[in-house]
């Protein structure tokens, strides 16, 4: 009985944390506190929230391995979907406010602006992951589901690249995100196998 | 043990939202609604232009400048509210975030302030800021201001033309360029960091500097410049990207060779010496065809020389793609 309730609270907390940035931006929009450049505030706000939640999603597997508890994996899908939702909102704002829904302009940006190419590719990679995130698709795709969902790794790299590329000069903030991502990806490398390989080689000689 | 206590500063007058801005703070929301209706109504045509442009704000309190004349040089466009002009700034010595200069520029001391004028001229000299303020009658010019990042504002600047000031120092025949330098004092600018090579430097060809549109601003909206806008004196070059309009100037030098300029040193392929506003020459990473006027929902087309064709003759015969 107890562990189920604990998971429930954890899920509620995850929902609350993920919804908070949206609620804050919505409130600032309503009360007129988005600053001098409201569109920019909304675009940057949704984009950086998407990136943060994406990194949180990637932190769940290491967290499970560190704590030995199942809860992080139970939260992983919720987080991943929220990251995708924020990314869709981010993309939609760009389409409406920056491009006024013009497809030729989107085409030009995709070809000419590297940061748009990177961001768009990231969104394109994450979309099938969101669509196949259900239990049903997980069952249907079997082992291929896991390989497919490894697309989150290149997608996260693309997201960081998108941010680095658009910053005028001060790259501190995007570099922090990239640093966190590299730690999270580095964690997944088969360090133990490599260590065993080296040790094994030493014992045979 | 050293305990640092942050002094509690009282609210500065510049931080108080003018009444008009306060009442207009929901205009974005209103525009959002209008924009949505416009978009819906023109699903198969082009999107409706945003209405509800910002209302011009009152020039502030009476303790401001005595202005000799006022000239609208922005085609009757409504000036951007004072609050936005003074809280959305690029002044990297006080942080790279747009809101940071308003937050941190309070440490800049603008009195005493001396401007040194040197180099290829017959009458070099130093002049204090309060003497400079009395040198010419102050006038107000409403100019468009376009940032290289793709946003723009309309500002009533107070000051005088740059040309007559430079002429006082009698540039000689060797003077071909004018170099400008911003104050750099790490003690007053603890947030400067190492993003750009300090001090901030800018430059103009002498004929550009003498052009009647080149302006030296000492105030805006009828009041002395707030620190975050480049107090106590800055350039205002409405046909060039904002980074050319150097802030908090301490030194002017007439030179024979083209002076080095900060953004050009930092990223020569992205920021040229001329930096004329030009929708036909993109920034390597983003488009310069359009801009977002602060207060507007959608982007508007960017104009060649920011809509000041009278400067075009300065660049006749110059390939604006090569000399961007």
Coordinates of C-alpha atoms in Angstrom, one line a residue:
Chain A
X1 CA 0.0 0.0 0.0
X2 CA 2.7 2.5 1.0
X3 CA 5.0 2.2 -2.0
X4 CA 2.0 2.8 -4.4
X5 CA 1.1 6.0 -2.6
X6 CA 4.7 7.2 -2.6
X7 CA 4.8 6.7 -6.4
X8 CA 1.6 8.6 -6.7
X9 CA 3.0 11.6 -4.8
X10 CA 6.1 11.5 -6.8
X11 CA 4.1 11.6 -10.0
X12 CA 2.0 14.5 -8.8
X13 CA 5.2 16.4 -7.9
X14 CA 6.6 15.7 -11.4
X15 CA 3.4 17.1 -13.0
X16 CA 3.5 20.1 -10.8
X17 CA 7.2 20.8 -11.5
X18 CA 6.6 20.4 -15.2
X19 CA 3.5 22.6 -15.3
X20 CA 4.9 25.3 -13.2
X21 CA 7.0 27.1 -15.9
X22 CA 3.9 27.1 -18.2
X23 CA 1.7 28.5 -15.5
X24 CA 4.3 31.1 -14.6
X25 CA 4.5 32.2 -18.3
X26 CA 0.8 32.2 -18.6
X27 CA 0.4 34.4 -15.5
X28 CA 3.1 36.8 -16.8
X29 CA 1.3 37.0 -20.1
X30 CA -2.1 37.7 -18.4
X31 CA -0.7 40.3 -16.0
X32 CA 1.5 42.0 -18.6
X33 CA 4.9 41.1 -17.0
X34 CA 6.7 39.5 -20.0
X35 CA 9.1 42.4 -20.2
X36 CA 10.0 44.6 -23.2
X37 CA 10.0 41.8 -25.7
X38 CA 7.1 39.4 -24.8
X39 CA 7.5 37.1 -27.8
X40 CA 11.2 36.6 -27.0
X41 CA 10.4 35.9 -23.4
X42 CA 7.8 33.3 -24.4
X43 CA 10.0 31.7 -27.0
X44 CA 13.1 31.5 -24.8
X45 CA 11.0 30.4 -21.8
X46 CA 9.4 27.5 -23.6
X47 CA 12.6 26.5 -25.2
X48 CA 14.8 26.5 -22.1
X49 CA 12.1 24.6 -20.2
X50 CA 12.0 22.0 -22.9
X51 CA 15.7 21.6 -22.7
X52 CA 15.7 21.4 -18.9
X53 CA 13.0 18.7 -18.8
X54 CA 14.8 16.8 -21.6
X55 CA 17.9 16.7 -19.4
X56 CA 15.9 15.6 -16.4
X57 CA 14.5 12.8 -18.5
X58 CA 18.0 11.6 -19.3
X59 CA 18.9 11.8 -15.7
X60 CA 16.3 9.1 -14.7
X61 CA 18.3 6.1 -15.8
X62 CA 21.5 7.1 -13.9
X63 CA 19.3 8.0 -10.9
X64 CA 17.8 4.5 -10.9
X65 CA 21.2 2.9 -11.1
X66 CA 22.5 5.1 -8.3
X67 CA 19.5 4.7 -5.9
X68 CA 18.5 1.1 -7.0
X69 CA 14.9 2.2 -6.9
X70 CA 12.3 1.9 -9.6
X71 CA 10.6 5.3 -9.3
X72 CA 12.8 7.3 -11.7
X73 CA 11.9 5.0 -14.5
X74 CA 8.3 5.3 -13.7
X75 CA 8.6 9.1 -14.1
X76 CA 10.7 9.0 -17.2
X77 CA 7.8 8.8 -19.7
X78 CA 5.9 11.7 -18.1
X79 CA 9.1 13.9 -18.2
X80 CA 9.9 13.0 -21.8
X81 CA 6.3 13.8 -22.9
X82 CA 6.4 17.2 -21.1
X83 CA 9.8 18.0 -22.8
X84 CA 8.1 17.2 -26.2
X85 CA 5.1 19.3 -25.4
X86 CA 7.2 22.4 -24.4
X87 CA 9.2 21.9 -27.6
X88 CA 6.0 21.8 -29.7
X89 CA 4.9 25.1 -28.0
X90 CA 8.3 26.6 -28.7
X91 CA 8.2 25.6 -32.3
X92 CA 4.6 26.8 -32.7
X93 CA 5.5 30.2 -31.3
X94 CA 8.3 30.6 -33.8
X95 CA 6.0 29.5 -36.6
X96 CA 3.3 32.0 -35.7
X97 CA 5.1 35.1 -34.4
X98 CA 8.4 34.9 -36.3
X99 CA 7.3 33.4 -39.6
X100 CA 3.5 34.2 -39.6
X101 CA 3.0 30.6 -40.7
X102 CA 4.8 31.1 -44.0
X103 CA 6.2 27.8 -45.3
X104 CA 8.6 29.5 -47.8
X105 CA 10.1 31.4 -44.9
X106 CA 10.4 28.1 -42.9
X107 CA 12.1 26.5 -45.9
X108 CA 14.6 29.4 -46.1
X109 CA 15.4 29.2 -42.4
X110 CA 15.8 25.5 -42.5
X111 CA 18.3 25.8 -45.4
X112 CA 20.1 29.0 -44.3
X113 CA 20.0 29.2 -40.5
X114 CA 22.0 26.4 -38.8
X115 CA 20.3 26.9 -35.4
X116 CA 16.9 26.4 -37.0
X117 CA 18.1 23.3 -38.8
X118 CA 19.4 21.9 -35.5
X119 CA 16.3 22.8 -33.5
X120 CA 14.0 21.5 -36.2
X121 CA 15.9 18.2 -36.5
X122 CA 15.7 17.8 -32.7
X123 CA 11.9 18.2 -32.8
X124 CA 11.7 15.8 -35.7
X125 CA 13.6 13.1 -33.8
X126 CA 11.5 13.6 -30.6
X127 CA 8.1 13.4 -32.3
X128 CA 8.1 9.7 -33.1
X129 CA 9.3 9.0 -29.5
X130 CA 6.3 10.9 -28.1
X131 CA 4.0 9.0 -30.5
X132 CA 5.4 5.6 -29.6
X133 CA 5.6 6.3 -25.8
X134 CA 2.4 4.3 -25.0
X135 CA 2.4 0.8 -23.5
X136 CA 0.7 -0.5 -26.7
X137 CA 3.5 0.8 -28.9
X138 CA 6.1 -0.4 -26.5
X139 CA 4.6 -4.0 -26.7
X140 CA 4.3 -3.8 -30.5
X141 CA 7.8 -2.7 -31.2
X142 CA 9.4 -5.1 -28.6
X143 CA 13.1 -4.8 -28.7
X144 CA 13.1 -2.2 -31.5
X145 CA 11.3 0.2 -29.1
X146 CA 14.5 0.5 -27.1
X147 CA 16.7 1.2 -30.1
X148 CA 14.2 3.7 -31.4
X149 CA 14.1 5.6 -28.1
X150 CA 17.8 5.9 -28.1
X151 CA 17.1 8.8 -30.6
X152 CA 16.8 10.9 -27.5
X153 CA 20.6 11.1 -27.3
X154 CA 21.2 12.8 -30.7
X155 CA 18.1 14.9 -30.1
X156 CA 19.4 16.3 -26.9
X157 CA 22.8 17.1 -28.5
X158 CA 20.9 18.9 -31.3
X159 CA 18.9 20.9 -28.7
X160 CA 22.2 22.0 -27.1
X161 CA 23.7 22.8 -30.5
X162 CA 20.6 24.9 -31.4
X163 CA 21.0 26.9 -28.2
X164 CA 24.8 27.4 -28.7
X165 CA 24.3 28.5 -32.3
X166 CA 21.8 31.2 -31.6
X167 CA 23.6 32.9 -28.7
X168 CA 25.2 36.2 -29.8
X169 CA 28.4 35.9 -27.7
X170 CA 28.0 34.8 -24.1
X171 CA 27.8 31.0 -24.4
X172 CA 27.9 30.3 -20.7
X173 CA 24.3 29.2 -20.3
X174 CA 24.1 26.8 -23.3
X175 CA 27.5 25.4 -22.3
X176 CA 26.2 24.5 -18.8
X177 CA 23.4 22.6 -20.5
X178 CA 25.9 20.9 -22.8
X179 CA 28.1 20.0 -19.8
X180 CA 25.2 18.4 -18.0
X181 CA 24.2 16.5 -21.1
X182 CA 27.8 15.2 -21.7
X183 CA 27.9 13.9 -18.1
X184 CA 24.6 12.2 -18.5
X185 CA 25.6 10.6 -21.8
X186 CA 29.1 9.8 -20.5
X187 CA 27.5 7.9 -17.7
X188 CA 25.9 5.5 -20.2
X189 CA 29.2 4.5 -21.8
X190 CA 30.3 1.0 -20.9
X191 CA 33.0 2.0 -18.5
X192 CA 32.8 -1.3 -16.5
X193 CA 33.3 -3.4 -19.6
X194 CA 36.3 -1.3 -20.7
X195 CA 37.8 -1.5 -17.2
X196 CA 37.3 -5.2 -17.2
X197 CA 38.9 -5.4 -20.7
X198 CA 42.0 -3.5 -19.5
X199 CA 42.3 -5.5 -16.3
X200 CA 41.7 -8.7 -18.2
X201 CA 44.5 -7.8 -20.7
X202 CA 46.8 -7.1 -17.8
X203 CA 46.2 -10.4 -16.1
X204 CA 46.8 -12.4 -19.3
X205 CA 50.2 -10.8 -20.0
Chain B
X1 CA 35.1 36.6 9.2
X2 CA 34.0 39.0 6.5
X3 CA 30.3 39.5 6.3
X4 CA 29.2 41.3 3.1
X5 CA 25.9 43.0 3.5
X6 CA 24.2 44.1 0.4
X7 CA 23.1 47.7 0.8
X8 CA 19.4 48.2 0.5
X9 CA 19.1 50.8 -2.3
X10 CA 15.9 52.8 -2.4
X11 CA 13.9 52.6 -5.7
X12 CA 15.6 54.9 -8.2
X13 CA 13.4 57.3 -10.1
X14 CA 14.3 55.4 -13.3
X15 CA 12.8 52.3 -11.9
X16 CA 9.4 53.8 -11.4
X17 CA 7.0 52.8 -14.1
X18 CA 5.5 55.8 -15.7
X19 CA 1.7 55.9 -15.3
X20 CA 1.1 55.6 -19.0
X21 CA 3.2 52.4 -19.2
X22 CA 1.5 51.0 -16.2
X23 CA -1.9 51.5 -17.7
X24 CA -0.7 50.1 -21.0
X25 CA 0.9 47.0 -19.5
X26 CA -1.7 44.7 -20.8
X27 CA -1.4 45.9 -24.4
X28 CA 0.6 42.7 -25.3
X29 CA -2.4 40.6 -24.1
X30 CA -4.8 42.8 -26.1
X31 CA -2.5 42.4 -29.1
X32 CA -2.3 38.7 -28.7
X33 CA -6.1 38.6 -28.9
X34 CA -6.1 40.9 -31.9
X35 CA -3.3 39.0 -33.5
X36 CA -5.2 35.7 -33.0
X37 CA -8.3 37.2 -34.6
X38 CA -6.2 38.6 -37.4
X39 CA -4.5 35.3 -38.0
X40 CA -7.8 33.4 -38.0
X41 CA -9.5 36.0 -40.3
X42 CA -6.7 35.8 -42.8
X43 CA -6.1 32.0 -42.9
X44 CA -5.6 32.0 -46.6
X45 CA -4.3 35.6 -47.0
X46 CA -1.5 37.3 -45.2
X47 CA -1.7 37.8 -41.5
X48 CA -3.3 41.0 -40.3
X49 CA -1.0 43.8 -39.1
X50 CA -1.0 44.2 -35.3
X51 CA -2.9 47.1 -34.1
X52 CA -2.7 48.8 -30.8
X53 CA 0.7 50.3 -31.2
X54 CA 2.2 51.7 -28.0
X55 CA 1.1 55.2 -27.1
X56 CA 3.7 57.9 -26.9
X57 CA 4.7 58.5 -23.3
X58 CA 4.9 61.8 -21.6
X59 CA 8.5 63.1 -21.5
X60 CA 8.7 62.6 -17.8
X61 CA 9.1 65.1 -15.0
X62 CA 9.8 68.8 -15.4
X63 CA 13.3 68.4 -13.9
X64 CA 14.5 67.3 -17.4
X65 CA 16.5 69.1 -20.1
X66 CA 15.7 72.4 -21.6
X67 CA 15.2 71.5 -25.2
X68 CA 15.8 73.9 -28.0
X69 CA 13.8 72.0 -30.6
X70 CA 12.1 68.7 -31.2
X71 CA 12.4 66.8 -34.5
X72 CA 10.5 63.7 -35.4
X73 CA 12.9 61.7 -37.6
X74 CA 11.0 58.4 -37.3
X75 CA 8.1 59.1 -39.6
X76 CA 5.6 59.8 -36.9
X77 CA 6.1 56.4 -35.4
X78 CA 5.2 56.2 -31.7
X79 CA 8.2 56.2 -29.4
X80 CA 8.8 52.9 -27.5
X81 CA 7.8 53.4 -23.8
X82 CA 10.5 54.7 -21.5
X83 CA 10.2 51.6 -19.4
X84 CA 11.1 49.3 -22.3
X85 CA 13.9 51.6 -23.6
X86 CA 15.5 51.6 -20.2
X87 CA 15.0 47.9 -19.2
X88 CA 15.9 46.1 -22.4
X89 CA 19.6 47.0 -23.0
X90 CA 22.8 45.6 -24.4
X91 CA 25.6 46.9 -22.3
X92 CA 27.8 43.9 -21.8
X93 CA 30.0 45.6 -19.2
X94 CA 27.0 45.2 -16.9
X95 CA 26.0 41.7 -17.9
X96 CA 24.9 40.0 -21.1
X97 CA 21.2 39.6 -20.2
X98 CA 19.0 42.3 -21.5
X99 CA 17.6 43.0 -18.0
X100 CA 21.0 43.1 -16.3
X101 CA 22.2 46.6 -17.3
X102 CA 19.2 48.2 -15.7
X103 CA 19.9 46.0 -12.6
X104 CA 23.7 46.5 -12.3
X105 CA 24.6 49.8 -14.0
X106 CA 23.9 51.7 -10.8
X107 CA 27.6 51.3 -9.9
X108 CA 28.6 53.5 -12.8
X109 CA 29.8 56.9 -11.6
X110 CA 29.0 59.6 -14.2
X111 CA 30.3 62.6 -12.2
X112 CA 33.0 63.7 -12.5
X113 CA 33.4 62.7 -16.1
X114 CA 35.9 63.9 -18.6
X115 CA 35.9 63.4 -22.3
X116 CA 39.4 63.4 -23.9
X117 CA 39.7 64.3 -27.6
X118 CA 43.1 63.5 -29.1
X119 CA 44.9 62.3 -32.2
X120 CA 45.1 64.0 -35.6
X121 CA 43.7 67.4 -34.6
X122 CA 45.0 70.9 -34.0
X123 CA 43.1 71.6 -30.8
X124 CA 43.1 68.5 -28.7
X125 CA 41.7 68.8 -25.3
X126 CA 39.7 67.5 -22.3
X127 CA 36.2 68.6 -21.5
X128 CA 34.1 67.9 -18.4
X129 CA 30.6 66.5 -18.9
X130 CA 28.9 69.6 -17.3
X131 CA 30.7 71.9 -19.7
X132 CA 29.8 69.7 -22.6
X133 CA 26.2 70.0 -21.7
X134 CA 26.4 73.8 -22.1
X135 CA 28.4 73.7 -25.3
X136 CA 25.5 73.6 -27.7
X137 CA 21.7 74.0 -27.4
X138 CA 20.2 70.7 -26.6
X139 CA 17.7 69.3 -29.1
X140 CA 15.5 66.2 -29.2
X141 CA 15.5 63.8 -32.2
X142 CA 13.2 60.9 -32.5
X143 CA 15.1 58.2 -34.2
X144 CA 14.5 54.6 -35.1
X145 CA 17.2 52.3 -33.5
X146 CA 17.8 48.8 -34.9
X147 CA 19.8 46.2 -33.1
X148 CA 21.9 43.7 -35.0
X149 CA 20.0 41.0 -33.1
X150 CA 16.7 41.8 -34.9
X151 CA 14.8 44.0 -32.6
X152 CA 14.2 47.7 -32.8
X153 CA 12.9 50.7 -30.8
X154 CA 11.9 54.3 -31.4
X155 CA 13.6 56.7 -29.0
X156 CA 13.4 60.5 -28.4
X157 CA 17.2 61.2 -27.9
X158 CA 18.4 64.5 -26.4
X159 CA 21.7 66.0 -27.3
X160 CA 23.4 67.6 -30.2
X161 CA 24.9 66.8 -33.6
X162 CA 28.3 65.1 -33.4
X163 CA 29.8 67.0 -36.3
X164 CA 30.0 70.5 -34.7
X165 CA 31.5 69.1 -31.5
X166 CA 34.2 67.3 -33.5
X167 CA 34.9 70.4 -35.5
X168 CA 35.8 72.3 -32.3
X169 CA 38.9 70.2 -31.9
X170 CA 40.0 71.0 -35.5
X171 CA 40.8 67.7 -37.1
X172 CA 43.8 68.1 -39.4
X173 CA 44.2 66.8 -43.0
X174 CA 45.5 63.4 -41.8
X175 CA 42.4 62.7 -39.9
X176 CA 40.4 60.1 -41.9
X177 CA 38.7 58.2 -39.1
X178 CA 37.3 58.8 -35.6
X179 CA 37.8 56.3 -32.8
X180 CA 35.6 56.2 -29.7
X181 CA 36.3 54.4 -26.4
X182 CA 34.0 53.5 -23.6
X183 CA 35.0 53.7 -20.0
X184 CA 36.4 50.5 -18.7
X185 CA 36.7 50.2 -14.9
X186 CA 36.3 46.7 -13.4
X187 CA 35.5 48.3 -10.0
X188 CA 32.5 50.1 -11.5
X189 CA 31.8 47.2 -13.9
X190 CA 32.1 44.0 -11.8
X191 CA 29.8 42.1 -14.2
X192 CA 32.0 42.8 -17.3
X193 CA 33.6 39.4 -17.4
X194 CA 35.6 38.3 -20.4
X195 CA 33.0 38.1 -23.1
X196 CA 34.5 41.0 -25.2
X197 CA 37.9 42.6 -25.4
X198 CA 37.6 45.7 -23.1
X199 CA 37.5 48.6 -23.3
X200 CA 34.6 48.8 -25.8
X201 CA 35.8 50.6 -28.9
X202 CA 34.0 51.9 -32.0
X203 CA 34.9 53.9 -35.0
X204 CA 33.6 55.9 -37.9
X205 CA 35.0 57.3 -41.1
X206 CA 35.3 61.1 -40.5
X207 CA 32.7 61.9 -43.2
X208 CA 30.2 59.5 -41.5
X209 CA 30.9 61.2 -38.1
X210 CA 30.3 64.6 -39.7
X211 CA 27.0 63.6 -41.3
X212 CA 24.2 65.7 -39.9
X213 CA 22.3 62.5 -38.7
X214 CA 25.2 61.5 -36.4
X215 CA 24.1 62.5 -33.0
X216 CA 25.7 62.7 -29.5
X217 CA 23.0 61.8 -27.0
X218 CA 23.2 63.1 -23.4
X219 CA 19.6 62.2 -22.5
X220 CA 16.4 60.5 -23.7
X221 CA 12.8 61.4 -23.1
X222 CA 13.9 64.8 -21.9
X223 CA 16.0 63.5 -19.0
X224 CA 19.7 62.7 -18.5
X225 CA 20.6 59.2 -19.9
X226 CA 20.0 56.4 -17.4
X227 CA 23.3 54.6 -16.8
X228 CA 22.1 51.5 -18.6
X229 CA 21.6 53.5 -21.8
X230 CA 25.1 54.8 -21.8
X231 CA 25.3 57.7 -19.4
X232 CA 26.6 60.3 -19.4
X233 CA 27.2 60.5 -23.2
X234 CA 26.8 58.1 -26.1
X235 CA 26.6 58.1 -29.9
X236 CA 23.3 57.7 -31.7
X237 CA 23.8 56.6 -35.3
X238 CA 20.3 55.7 -36.5
X239 CA 21.3 54.2 -39.8
X240 CA 23.8 51.7 -38.3
X241 CA 23.2 48.6 -36.1
X242 CA 23.0 49.5 -32.4
X243 CA 26.4 48.3 -31.4
X244 CA 28.0 51.2 -33.4
X245 CA 26.3 53.7 -31.1
X246 CA 28.9 53.4 -28.4
X247 CA 28.0 54.2 -24.8
X248 CA 29.6 56.1 -21.9
X249 CA 32.4 57.6 -24.1
X250 CA 35.6 58.7 -22.4
X251 CA 37.8 59.2 -25.4
X252 CA 37.6 60.3 -29.0
X253 CA 40.7 60.0 -31.3
X254 CA 41.1 61.3 -34.8
X255 CA 43.2 58.7 -36.7
X256 CA 44.7 58.1 -40.1
X257 CA 44.0 54.4 -40.2
X258 CA 40.6 52.7 -39.7
X259 CA 40.4 52.0 -35.9
X260 CA 39.8 48.6 -34.5
X261 CA 36.2 48.0 -33.3
X262 CA 35.2 45.7 -30.5
X263 CA 32.6 43.4 -32.2
X264 CA 34.7 43.3 -35.3
X265 CA 37.7 42.0 -33.3
X266 CA 35.5 39.6 -31.5
X267 CA 33.8 38.1 -34.6
X268 CA 35.1 39.6 -37.9
X269 CA 32.9 37.5 -40.1
X270 CA 29.7 38.6 -38.3
X271 CA 30.3 42.3 -37.5
X272 CA 31.9 44.6 -40.0
X273 CA 33.3 48.1 -39.5
X274 CA 30.4 49.8 -41.3
X275 CA 27.5 47.8 -39.8
X276 CA 24.9 49.7 -41.8
X277 CA 21.4 48.5 -41.4
X278 CA 20.8 46.4 -44.5
X279 CA 18.0 43.9 -45.1
X280 CA 19.9 42.6 -48.1
X281 CA 23.0 41.5 -46.1
X282 CA 22.2 38.7 -43.6
X283 CA 24.1 38.1 -40.4
X284 CA 25.9 34.7 -41.0
X285 CA 23.6 33.1 -38.4
X286 CA 20.3 34.9 -38.8
X287 CA 18.3 37.0 -41.2
X288 CA 18.3 40.8 -41.2
X289 CA 15.3 41.1 -43.5
X290 CA 12.8 41.7 -40.7
X291 CA 12.9 43.0 -37.2
X292 CA 10.6 43.0 -34.1
X293 CA 9.7 46.5 -33.0
X294 CA 9.4 46.2 -29.2
X295 CA 5.7 46.3 -28.4
X296 CA 4.6 44.6 -31.6
X297 CA 3.6 41.0 -32.0
X298 CA 4.8 40.3 -35.5
X299 CA 8.0 41.2 -37.3
X300 CA 8.2 44.1 -39.7
X301 CA 10.4 44.5 -42.8
X302 CA 13.8 46.1 -42.1
X303 CA 14.7 49.1 -44.2
X304 CA 17.9 49.9 -46.0
X305 CA 20.0 52.3 -43.8
X306 CA 17.1 51.8 -41.3
X307 CA 15.0 54.1 -43.4
X308 CA 17.5 57.0 -43.6
X309 CA 18.3 57.2 -47.3
X310 CA 20.0 60.5 -46.8
X311 CA 23.2 58.7 -45.7
X312 CA 23.3 56.6 -48.9
X313 CA 25.7 59.1 -50.7
X314 CA 28.3 58.3 -48.0
X315 CA 28.6 54.8 -49.5
X316 CA 28.2 55.4 -53.2
X317 CA 30.6 53.1 -55.0
X318 CA 31.1 50.9 -52.0
X319 CA 30.0 47.2 -52.2
X320 CA 27.8 46.9 -49.1
X321 CA 28.1 43.1 -49.2
X322 CA 31.9 43.3 -48.9
X323 CA 31.9 46.3 -46.5
X324 CA 29.0 45.1 -44.3

